[in-house]
mmCIF file with all atom_site columns, C-alpha atoms in Angstrom:
data_model
loop_
_atom_site.group_PDB
_atom_site.id
_atom_site.type_symbol
_atom_site.label_atom_id
_atom_site.label_alt_id
_atom_site.label_comp_id
_atom_site.label_asym_id
_atom_site.label_entity_id
_atom_site.label_seq_id
_atom_site.pdbx_PDB_ins_code
_atom_site.Cartn_x
_atom_site.Cartn_y
_atom_site.Cartn_z
_atom_site.occupancy
_atom_site.B_iso_or_equiv
_atom_site.pdbx_formal_charge
_atom_site.auth_seq_id
_atom_site.auth_comp_id
_atom_site.auth_asym_id
_atom_site.auth_atom_id
_atom_site.pdbx_PDB_model_num
ATOM 1   C CA . UNK A 1 1  ? 0.000   0.000  0.000   1.00 0.00 ? 1242 UNK A CA 1
ATOM 2   C CA . UNK A 1 2  ? 1.262   3.429  -0.921  1.00 0.00 ? 1243 UNK A CA 1
ATOM 3   C CA . UNK A 1 3  ? 2.065   5.933  1.822   1.00 0.00 ? 1244 UNK A CA 1
ATOM 4   C CA . UNK A 1 4  ? 1.042   9.546  2.291   1.00 0.00 ? 1245 UNK A CA 1
ATOM 5   C CA . UNK A 1 5  ? 3.780   12.068 1.550   1.00 0.00 ? 1246 UNK A CA 1
ATOM 6   C CA . UNK A 1 6  ? 4.808   14.339 4.387   1.00 0.00 ? 1247 UNK A CA 1
ATOM 7   C CA . UNK A 1 7  ? 7.487   16.751 5.510   1.00 0.00 ? 1248 UNK A CA 1
ATOM 8   C CA . UNK A 1 8  ? 10.401  17.460 3.232   1.00 0.00 ? 1249 UNK A CA 1
ATOM 9   C CA . UNK A 1 9  ? 9.438   14.807 0.665   1.00 0.00 ? 1250 UNK A CA 1
ATOM 10  C CA . UNK A 1 10 ? 6.093   16.459 0.192   1.00 0.00 ? 1251 UNK A CA 1
ATOM 11  C CA . UNK A 1 11 ? 7.531   19.988 0.018   1.00 0.00 ? 1252 UNK A CA 1
ATOM 12  C CA . UNK A 1 12 ? 10.175  18.969 -2.506  1.00 0.00 ? 1253 UNK A CA 1
ATOM 13  C CA . UNK A 1 13 ? 7.648   17.268 -4.784  1.00 0.00 ? 1254 UNK A CA 1
ATOM 14  C CA . UNK A 1 14 ? 5.161   20.134 -4.616  1.00 0.00 ? 1255 UNK A CA 1
ATOM 15  C CA . UNK A 1 15 ? 7.894   22.595 -5.577  1.00 0.00 ? 1256 UNK A CA 1
ATOM 16  C CA . UNK A 1 16 ? 7.941   20.879 -8.989  1.00 0.00 ? 1257 UNK A CA 1
ATOM 17  C CA . UNK A 1 17 ? 4.201   21.498 -9.422  1.00 0.00 ? 1258 UNK A CA 1
ATOM 18  C CA . UNK A 1 18 ? 3.748   25.277 -9.183  1.00 0.00 ? 1259 UNK A CA 1
ATOM 19  C CA . UNK A 1 19 ? 0.444   25.224 -11.093 1.00 0.00 ? 1260 UNK A CA 1
ATOM 20  C CA . UNK A 1 20 ? -1.208  22.894 -8.585  1.00 0.00 ? 1261 UNK A CA 1
ATOM 21  C CA . UNK A 1 21 ? -2.912  24.121 -5.423  1.00 0.00 ? 1262 UNK A CA 1
ATOM 22  C CA . UNK A 1 22 ? -2.885  22.129 -2.201  1.00 0.00 ? 1263 UNK A CA 1
ATOM 23  C CA . UNK A 1 23 ? -6.435  21.510 -0.989  1.00 0.00 ? 1264 UNK A CA 1
ATOM 24  C CA . UNK A 1 24 ? -7.810  20.122 2.254   1.00 0.00 ? 1265 UNK A CA 1
ATOM 25  C CA . UNK A 1 25 ? -11.001 18.351 1.208   1.00 0.00 ? 1266 UNK A CA 1
ATOM 26  C CA . UNK A 1 26 ? -10.164 15.886 -0.125  1.00 0.00 ? 1267 UNK A CA 1
ATOM 27  C CA . UNK A 1 27 ? -6.537  16.189 0.987   1.00 0.00 ? 1268 UNK A CA 1
ATOM 28  C CA . UNK A 1 28 ? -4.694  16.514 -2.296  1.00 0.00 ? 1269 UNK A CA 1
ATOM 29  C CA . UNK A 1 29 ? -3.881  18.887 -5.124  1.00 0.00 ? 1270 UNK A CA 1
ATOM 30  C CA . UNK A 1 30 ? -6.020  20.636 -7.714  1.00 0.00 ? 1271 UNK A CA 1
ATOM 31  C CA . UNK A 1 31 ? -5.426  22.440 -10.970 1.00 0.00 ? 1272 UNK A CA 1
ATOM 32  C CA . UNK A 1 32 ? -7.790  24.317 -13.261 1.00 0.00 ? 1273 UNK A CA 1
ATOM 33  C CA . UNK A 1 33 ? -7.310  24.044 -17.020 1.00 0.00 ? 1274 UNK A CA 1
ATOM 34  C CA . UNK A 1 34 ? -9.013  26.362 -19.513 1.00 0.00 ? 1275 UNK A CA 1
ATOM 35  C CA . UNK A 1 35 ? -9.172  25.587 -23.225 1.00 0.00 ? 1276 UNK A CA 1
ATOM 36  C CA . UNK A 1 36 ? -10.569 27.234 -26.331 1.00 0.00 ? 1277 UNK A CA 1
ATOM 37  C CA . UNK A 1 37 ? -13.798 25.235 -26.293 1.00 0.00 ? 1278 UNK A CA 1
ATOM 38  C CA . UNK A 1 38 ? -15.435 21.947 -25.245 1.00 0.00 ? 1279 UNK A CA 1
ATOM 39  C CA . UNK A 1 39 ? -13.770 20.033 -28.076 1.00 0.00 ? 1280 UNK A CA 1
ATOM 40  C CA . UNK A 1 40 ? -10.323 20.971 -26.757 1.00 0.00 ? 1281 UNK A CA 1
ATOM 41  C CA . UNK A 1 41 ? -11.310 20.402 -23.115 1.00 0.00 ? 1282 UNK A CA 1
ATOM 42  C CA . UNK A 1 42 ? -12.739 16.949 -23.740 1.00 0.00 ? 1283 UNK A CA 1
ATOM 43  C CA . UNK A 1 43 ? -9.821  16.010 -25.972 1.00 0.00 ? 1284 UNK A CA 1
ATOM 44  C CA . UNK A 1 44 ? -7.535  16.816 -23.046 1.00 0.00 ? 1285 UNK A CA 1
ATOM 45  C CA . UNK A 1 45 ? -9.759  14.799 -20.685 1.00 0.00 ? 1286 UNK A CA 1
ATOM 46  C CA . UNK A 1 46 ? -9.505  11.819 -23.002 1.00 0.00 ? 1287 UNK A CA 1
ATOM 47  C CA . UNK A 1 47 ? -5.712  11.986 -22.898 1.00 0.00 ? 1288 UNK A CA 1
ATOM 48  C CA . UNK A 1 48 ? -5.808  12.209 -19.099 1.00 0.00 ? 1289 UNK A CA 1
ATOM 49  C CA . UNK A 1 49 ? -8.237  9.268  -18.963 1.00 0.00 ? 1290 UNK A CA 1
ATOM 50  C CA . UNK A 1 50 ? -5.759  7.123  -20.887 1.00 0.00 ? 1291 UNK A CA 1
ATOM 51  C CA . UNK A 1 51 ? -2.955  8.105  -18.503 1.00 0.00 ? 1292 UNK A CA 1
ATOM 52  C CA . UNK A 1 52 ? -5.208  7.346  -15.542 1.00 0.00 ? 1293 UNK A CA 1
ATOM 53  C CA . UNK A 1 53 ? -6.100  3.884  -16.792 1.00 0.00 ? 1294 UNK A CA 1
ATOM 54  C CA . UNK A 1 54 ? -2.478  3.101  -17.529 1.00 0.00 ? 1295 UNK A CA 1
ATOM 55  C CA . UNK A 1 55 ? -1.439  4.165  -14.023 1.00 0.00 ? 1296 UNK A CA 1
ATOM 56  C CA . UNK A 1 56 ? -4.604  2.737  -12.428 1.00 0.00 ? 1297 UNK A CA 1
ATOM 57  C CA . UNK A 1 57 ? -4.861  6.038  -10.604 1.00 0.00 ? 1298 UNK A CA 1
ATOM 58  C CA . UNK A 1 58 ? -7.928  8.126  -11.402 1.00 0.00 ? 1299 UNK A CA 1
ATOM 59  C CA . UNK A 1 59 ? -8.712  11.807 -10.955 1.00 0.00 ? 1300 UNK A CA 1
ATOM 60  C CA . UNK A 1 60 ? -11.745 13.429 -9.418  1.00 0.00 ? 1301 UNK A CA 1
ATOM 61  C CA . UNK A 1 61 ? -12.675 15.968 -12.025 1.00 0.00 ? 1302 UNK A CA 1
ATOM 62  C CA . UNK A 1 62 ? -15.270 18.481 -13.074 1.00 0.00 ? 1303 UNK A CA 1
ATOM 63  C CA . UNK A 1 63 ? -15.872 19.905 -16.529 1.00 0.00 ? 1304 UNK A CA 1
ATOM 64  C CA . UNK A 1 64 ? -18.083 22.655 -17.820 1.00 0.00 ? 1305 UNK A CA 1
ATOM 65  C CA . UNK A 1 65 ? -17.625 23.708 -21.435 1.00 0.00 ? 1306 UNK A CA 1
ATOM 66  C CA . UNK A 1 66 ? -13.961 24.760 -21.852 1.00 0.00 ? 1307 UNK A CA 1
ATOM 67  C CA . UNK A 1 67 ? -12.952 24.351 -18.192 1.00 0.00 ? 1308 UNK A CA 1
ATOM 68  C CA . UNK A 1 68 ? -11.572 21.251 -16.470 1.00 0.00 ? 1309 UNK A CA 1
ATOM 69  C CA . UNK A 1 69 ? -10.845 21.109 -12.723 1.00 0.00 ? 1310 UNK A CA 1
ATOM 70  C CA . UNK A 1 70 ? -8.713  18.112 -11.770 1.00 0.00 ? 1311 UNK A CA 1
ATOM 71  C CA . UNK A 1 71 ? -8.254  16.949 -8.185  1.00 0.00 ? 1312 UNK A CA 1
ATOM 72  C CA . UNK A 1 72 ? -5.678  14.312 -7.339  1.00 0.00 ? 1313 UNK A CA 1
ATOM 73  C CA . UNK A 1 73 ? -5.715  12.446 -4.036  1.00 0.00 ? 1314 UNK A CA 1
ATOM 74  C CA . UNK A 1 74 ? -4.910  8.908  -2.933  1.00 0.00 ? 1315 UNK A CA 1
ATOM 75  C CA . UNK A 1 75 ? -7.837  7.472  -0.997  1.00 0.00 ? 1316 UNK A CA 1
ATOM 76  C CA . UNK A 1 76 ? -5.821  4.454  0.168   1.00 0.00 ? 1317 UNK A CA 1
ATOM 77  C CA . UNK A 1 77 ? -3.192  6.759  1.658   1.00 0.00 ? 1318 UNK A CA 1
ATOM 78  C CA . UNK A 1 78 ? -5.664  9.275  3.111   1.00 0.00 ? 1319 UNK A CA 1
ATOM 79  C CA . UNK A 1 79 ? -3.971  12.156 1.339   1.00 0.00 ? 1320 UNK A CA 1
ATOM 80  C CA . UNK A 1 80 ? -1.292  13.079 -1.152  1.00 0.00 ? 1321 UNK A CA 1
ATOM 81  C CA . UNK A 1 81 ? 1.003   10.278 -2.326  1.00 0.00 ? 1322 UNK A CA 1
ATOM 82  C CA . UNK A 1 82 ? 3.705   9.834  -4.912  1.00 0.00 ? 1323 UNK A CA 1
ATOM 83  C CA . UNK A 1 83 ? 1.050   8.490  -7.279  1.00 0.00 ? 1324 UNK A CA 1
ATOM 84  C CA . UNK A 1 84 ? -0.613  11.912 -7.287  1.00 0.00 ? 1325 UNK A CA 1
ATOM 85  C CA . UNK A 1 85 ? 2.683   13.667 -7.912  1.00 0.00 ? 1326 UNK A CA 1
ATOM 86  C CA . UNK A 1 86 ? 3.484   11.337 -10.798 1.00 0.00 ? 1327 UNK A CA 1
ATOM 87  C CA . UNK A 1 87 ? 0.024   11.821 -12.296 1.00 0.00 ? 1328 UNK A CA 1
ATOM 88  C CA . UNK A 1 88 ? 0.215   15.625 -11.957 1.00 0.00 ? 1329 UNK A CA 1
ATOM 89  C CA . UNK A 1 89 ? 3.575   15.646 -13.733 1.00 0.00 ? 1330 UNK A CA 1
ATOM 90  C CA . UNK A 1 90 ? 2.213   13.414 -16.505 1.00 0.00 ? 1331 UNK A CA 1
ATOM 91  C CA . UNK A 1 91 ? -0.797  15.709 -16.933 1.00 0.00 ? 1332 UNK A CA 1
ATOM 92  C CA . UNK A 1 92 ? 1.421   18.811 -17.018 1.00 0.00 ? 1333 UNK A CA 1
ATOM 93  C CA . UNK A 1 93 ? 3.586   17.082 -19.633 1.00 0.00 ? 1334 UNK A CA 1
ATOM 94  C CA . UNK A 1 94 ? 0.554   16.745 -21.936 1.00 0.00 ? 1335 UNK A CA 1
ATOM 95  C CA . UNK A 1 95 ? 0.454   20.522 -22.148 1.00 0.00 ? 1336 UNK A CA 1
ATOM 96  C CA . UNK A 1 96 ? 4.198   21.156 -22.368 1.00 0.00 ? 1337 UNK A CA 1
ATOM 97  C CA . UNK B 2 1  ? -32.779 32.615 -27.757 1.00 0.00 ? 1442 UNK B CA 1
ATOM 98  C CA . UNK B 2 2  ? -34.253 29.639 -26.009 1.00 0.00 ? 1443 UNK B CA 1
ATOM 99  C CA . UNK B 2 3  ? -36.738 30.160 -23.192 1.00 0.00 ? 1444 UNK B CA 1
ATOM 100 C CA . UNK B 2 4  ? -36.925 28.730 -19.720 1.00 0.00 ? 1445 UNK B CA 1
ATOM 101 C CA . UNK B 2 5  ? -39.583 26.063 -19.243 1.00 0.00 ? 1446 UNK B CA 1
ATOM 102 C CA . UNK B 2 6  ? -42.229 26.752 -16.664 1.00 0.00 ? 1447 UNK B CA 1
ATOM 103 C CA . UNK B 2 7  ? -45.614 25.628 -15.456 1.00 0.00 ? 1448 UNK B CA 1
ATOM 104 C CA . UNK B 2 8  ? -47.339 22.734 -17.150 1.00 0.00 ? 1449 UNK B CA 1
ATOM 105 C CA . UNK B 2 9  ? -44.758 22.453 -19.950 1.00 0.00 ? 1450 UNK B CA 1
ATOM 106 C CA . UNK B 2 10 ? -42.027 21.937 -17.403 1.00 0.00 ? 1451 UNK B CA 1
ATOM 107 C CA . UNK B 2 11 ? -44.049 19.448 -15.317 1.00 0.00 ? 1452 UNK B CA 1
ATOM 108 C CA . UNK B 2 12 ? -44.995 17.433 -18.380 1.00 0.00 ? 1453 UNK B CA 1
ATOM 109 C CA . UNK B 2 13 ? -41.412 17.195 -19.607 1.00 0.00 ? 1454 UNK B CA 1
ATOM 110 C CA . UNK B 2 14 ? -40.007 16.281 -16.205 1.00 0.00 ? 1455 UNK B CA 1
ATOM 111 C CA . UNK B 2 15 ? -42.551 13.479 -15.862 1.00 0.00 ? 1456 UNK B CA 1
ATOM 112 C CA . UNK B 2 16 ? -40.703 11.753 -18.726 1.00 0.00 ? 1457 UNK B CA 1
ATOM 113 C CA . UNK B 2 17 ? -37.418 11.938 -16.803 1.00 0.00 ? 1458 UNK B CA 1
ATOM 114 C CA . UNK B 2 18 ? -38.028 10.090 -13.529 1.00 0.00 ? 1459 UNK B CA 1
ATOM 115 C CA . UNK B 2 19 ? -34.315 9.397  -12.956 1.00 0.00 ? 1460 UNK B CA 1
ATOM 116 C CA . UNK B 2 20 ? -33.422 13.090 -12.969 1.00 0.00 ? 1461 UNK B CA 1
ATOM 117 C CA . UNK B 2 21 ? -33.605 15.294 -9.888  1.00 0.00 ? 1462 UNK B CA 1
ATOM 118 C CA . UNK B 2 22 ? -34.537 18.949 -10.058 1.00 0.00 ? 1463 UNK B CA 1
ATOM 119 C CA . UNK B 2 23 ? -31.848 21.110 -8.474  1.00 0.00 ? 1464 UNK B CA 1
ATOM 120 C CA . UNK B 2 24 ? -31.757 24.787 -7.552  1.00 0.00 ? 1465 UNK B CA 1
ATOM 121 C CA . UNK B 2 25 ? -28.093 25.734 -8.011  1.00 0.00 ? 1466 UNK B CA 1
ATOM 122 C CA . UNK B 2 26 ? -27.646 25.871 -10.895 1.00 0.00 ? 1467 UNK B CA 1
ATOM 123 C CA . UNK B 2 27 ? -31.357 25.711 -11.745 1.00 0.00 ? 1468 UNK B CA 1
ATOM 124 C CA . UNK B 2 28 ? -31.601 22.515 -13.730 1.00 0.00 ? 1469 UNK B CA 1
ATOM 125 C CA . UNK B 2 29 ? -31.644 18.732 -13.455 1.00 0.00 ? 1470 UNK B CA 1
ATOM 126 C CA . UNK B 2 30 ? -29.083 16.211 -12.279 1.00 0.00 ? 1471 UNK B CA 1
ATOM 127 C CA . UNK B 2 31 ? -28.611 12.471 -12.541 1.00 0.00 ? 1472 UNK B CA 1
ATOM 128 C CA . UNK B 2 32 ? -25.998 10.174 -11.026 1.00 0.00 ? 1473 UNK B CA 1
ATOM 129 C CA . UNK B 2 33 ? -24.705 7.260  -13.097 1.00 0.00 ? 1474 UNK B CA 1
ATOM 130 C CA . UNK B 2 34 ? -22.707 4.383  -11.619 1.00 0.00 ? 1475 UNK B CA 1
ATOM 131 C CA . UNK B 2 35 ? -20.755 1.950  -13.771 1.00 0.00 ? 1476 UNK B CA 1
ATOM 132 C CA . UNK B 2 36 ? -18.575 -1.110 -13.226 1.00 0.00 ? 1477 UNK B CA 1
ATOM 133 C CA . UNK B 2 37 ? -15.311 0.823  -13.385 1.00 0.00 ? 1478 UNK B CA 1
ATOM 134 C CA . UNK B 2 38 ? -13.567 3.905  -14.801 1.00 0.00 ? 1479 UNK B CA 1
ATOM 135 C CA . UNK B 2 39 ? -13.326 2.388  -18.264 1.00 0.00 ? 1480 UNK B CA 1
ATOM 136 C CA . UNK B 2 40 ? -17.117 2.054  -18.456 1.00 0.00 ? 1481 UNK B CA 1
ATOM 137 C CA . UNK B 2 41 ? -17.717 5.484  -16.878 1.00 0.00 ? 1482 UNK B CA 1
ATOM 138 C CA . UNK B 2 42 ? -15.383 7.294  -19.250 1.00 0.00 ? 1483 UNK B CA 1
ATOM 139 C CA . UNK B 2 43 ? -16.726 5.362  -22.226 1.00 0.00 ? 1484 UNK B CA 1
ATOM 140 C CA . UNK B 2 44 ? -20.170 6.679  -21.323 1.00 0.00 ? 1485 UNK B CA 1
ATOM 141 C CA . UNK B 2 45 ? -18.787 10.205 -20.904 1.00 0.00 ? 1486 UNK B CA 1
ATOM 142 C CA . UNK B 2 46 ? -17.289 10.018 -24.378 1.00 0.00 ? 1487 UNK B CA 1
ATOM 143 C CA . UNK B 2 47 ? -20.664 9.106  -25.854 1.00 0.00 ? 1488 UNK B CA 1
ATOM 144 C CA . UNK B 2 48 ? -22.287 11.998 -23.975 1.00 0.00 ? 1489 UNK B CA 1
ATOM 145 C CA . UNK B 2 49 ? -19.531 14.356 -25.178 1.00 0.00 ? 1490 UNK B CA 1
ATOM 146 C CA . UNK B 2 50 ? -20.338 13.464 -28.786 1.00 0.00 ? 1491 UNK B CA 1
ATOM 147 C CA . UNK B 2 51 ? -24.056 14.121 -28.189 1.00 0.00 ? 1492 UNK B CA 1
ATOM 148 C CA . UNK B 2 52 ? -23.196 17.416 -26.507 1.00 0.00 ? 1493 UNK B CA 1
ATOM 149 C CA . UNK B 2 53 ? -21.048 18.610 -29.394 1.00 0.00 ? 1494 UNK B CA 1
ATOM 150 C CA . UNK B 2 54 ? -23.689 17.609 -31.909 1.00 0.00 ? 1495 UNK B CA 1
ATOM 151 C CA . UNK B 2 55 ? -26.377 19.524 -29.996 1.00 0.00 ? 1496 UNK B CA 1
ATOM 152 C CA . UNK B 2 56 ? -23.976 22.342 -29.044 1.00 0.00 ? 1497 UNK B CA 1
ATOM 153 C CA . UNK B 2 57 ? -25.327 21.968 -25.522 1.00 0.00 ? 1498 UNK B CA 1
ATOM 154 C CA . UNK B 2 58 ? -22.818 20.884 -22.898 1.00 0.00 ? 1499 UNK B CA 1
ATOM 155 C CA . UNK B 2 59 ? -23.217 19.326 -19.470 1.00 0.00 ? 1500 UNK B CA 1
ATOM 156 C CA . UNK B 2 60 ? -21.650 20.342 -16.210 1.00 0.00 ? 1501 UNK B CA 1
ATOM 157 C CA . UNK B 2 61 ? -20.310 17.063 -14.938 1.00 0.00 ? 1502 UNK B CA 1
ATOM 158 C CA . UNK B 2 62 ? -18.210 15.428 -12.281 1.00 0.00 ? 1503 UNK B CA 1
ATOM 159 C CA . UNK B 2 63 ? -16.518 12.036 -12.421 1.00 0.00 ? 1504 UNK B CA 1
ATOM 160 C CA . UNK B 2 64 ? -14.693 9.994  -9.845  1.00 0.00 ? 1505 UNK B CA 1
ATOM 161 C CA . UNK B 2 65 ? -13.750 6.434  -10.801 1.00 0.00 ? 1506 UNK B CA 1
ATOM 162 C CA . UNK B 2 66 ? -17.005 4.634  -11.742 1.00 0.00 ? 1507 UNK B CA 1
ATOM 163 C CA . UNK B 2 67 ? -19.370 7.500  -10.907 1.00 0.00 ? 1508 UNK B CA 1
ATOM 164 C CA . UNK B 2 68 ? -20.587 10.295 -13.199 1.00 0.00 ? 1509 UNK B CA 1
ATOM 165 C CA . UNK B 2 69 ? -22.824 13.142 -11.990 1.00 0.00 ? 1510 UNK B CA 1
ATOM 166 C CA . UNK B 2 70 ? -24.371 15.102 -14.862 1.00 0.00 ? 1511 UNK B CA 1
ATOM 167 C CA . UNK B 2 71 ? -26.050 18.474 -14.415 1.00 0.00 ? 1512 UNK B CA 1
ATOM 168 C CA . UNK B 2 72 ? -28.032 20.045 -17.248 1.00 0.00 ? 1513 UNK B CA 1
ATOM 169 C CA . UNK B 2 73 ? -28.983 23.692 -17.258 1.00 0.00 ? 1514 UNK B CA 1
ATOM 170 C CA . UNK B 2 74 ? -29.320 26.390 -19.900 1.00 0.00 ? 1515 UNK B CA 1
ATOM 171 C CA . UNK B 2 75 ? -27.279 29.419 -18.900 1.00 0.00 ? 1516 UNK B CA 1
ATOM 172 C CA . UNK B 2 76 ? -28.808 31.578 -21.643 1.00 0.00 ? 1517 UNK B CA 1
ATOM 173 C CA . UNK B 2 77 ? -32.292 30.812 -20.331 1.00 0.00 ? 1518 UNK B CA 1
ATOM 174 C CA . UNK B 2 78 ? -31.383 31.112 -16.658 1.00 0.00 ? 1519 UNK B CA 1
ATOM 175 C CA . UNK B 2 79 ? -32.770 27.678 -15.891 1.00 0.00 ? 1520 UNK B CA 1
ATOM 176 C CA . UNK B 2 80 ? -34.240 24.563 -17.426 1.00 0.00 ? 1521 UNK B CA 1
ATOM 177 C CA . UNK B 2 81 ? -35.046 24.684 -21.140 1.00 0.00 ? 1522 UNK B CA 1
ATOM 178 C CA . UNK B 2 82 ? -36.160 22.257 -23.797 1.00 0.00 ? 1523 UNK B CA 1
ATOM 179 C CA . UNK B 2 83 ? -32.511 21.780 -24.734 1.00 0.00 ? 1524 UNK B CA 1
ATOM 180 C CA . UNK B 2 84 ? -31.876 20.237 -21.317 1.00 0.00 ? 1525 UNK B CA 1
ATOM 181 C CA . UNK B 2 85 ? -34.884 17.963 -21.638 1.00 0.00 ? 1526 UNK B CA 1
ATOM 182 C CA . UNK B 2 86 ? -33.766 16.816 -25.081 1.00 0.00 ? 1527 UNK B CA 1
ATOM 183 C CA . UNK B 2 87 ? -30.221 16.188 -23.849 1.00 0.00 ? 1528 UNK B CA 1
ATOM 184 C CA . UNK B 2 88 ? -31.446 14.255 -20.798 1.00 0.00 ? 1529 UNK B CA 1
ATOM 185 C CA . UNK B 2 89 ? -33.592 12.038 -23.023 1.00 0.00 ? 1530 UNK B CA 1
ATOM 186 C CA . UNK B 2 90 ? -30.678 11.449 -25.396 1.00 0.00 ? 1531 UNK B CA 1
ATOM 187 C CA . UNK B 2 91 ? -28.422 10.518 -22.459 1.00 0.00 ? 1532 UNK B CA 1
ATOM 188 C CA . UNK B 2 92 ? -31.042 8.165  -21.027 1.00 0.00 ? 1533 UNK B CA 1
ATOM 189 C CA . UNK B 2 93 ? -31.386 6.569  -24.451 1.00 0.00 ? 1534 UNK B CA 1
ATOM 190 C CA . UNK B 2 94 ? -27.671 5.674  -24.418 1.00 0.00 ? 1535 UNK B CA 1
ATOM 191 C CA . UNK B 2 95 ? -28.380 3.386  -21.476 1.00 0.00 ? 1536 UNK B CA 1
ATOM 192 C CA . UNK B 2 96 ? -31.686 1.980  -22.677 1.00 0.00 ? 1537 UNK B CA 1
#
């Protein structure tokens, strides 16, 4: 079972994810993405869905039209784990 | 511009959508869908996305793993319109 990140490990990893905001409920990280339109937003979601299936680690996410809000948390760890960090980096890389 | 449904028109249309719940914020209707896993949930979302693009009427929706919560509202009408009813029926038909 994967552990919750804490202390220096957590701080160091979050420093690599400046676009993500730490949230308390659920305990994790969130980023808002805004695209030109729904086509672009859902295309992005489809790419993220494929990453999520491959990693077997799934986002909590909300979409309305061109906006996608992605929350990453690890339920089994009760908070932020390395799996969330890895997924956030993979998602950021889609847009790089 | 499309108008907001009210009175008997609204009641009659909603009677055809027993699985949908009327909500106040935003003023519209919502239904929760639960699938076997993320693959099935996102497959369903992809079908809904294609309907939404075709109709140029997009849901507000939330997904976590096997669960999809869809909210339909018509911002231009400030509430529930025939476009929401039509979309809800089209979504229900995907599962029929």
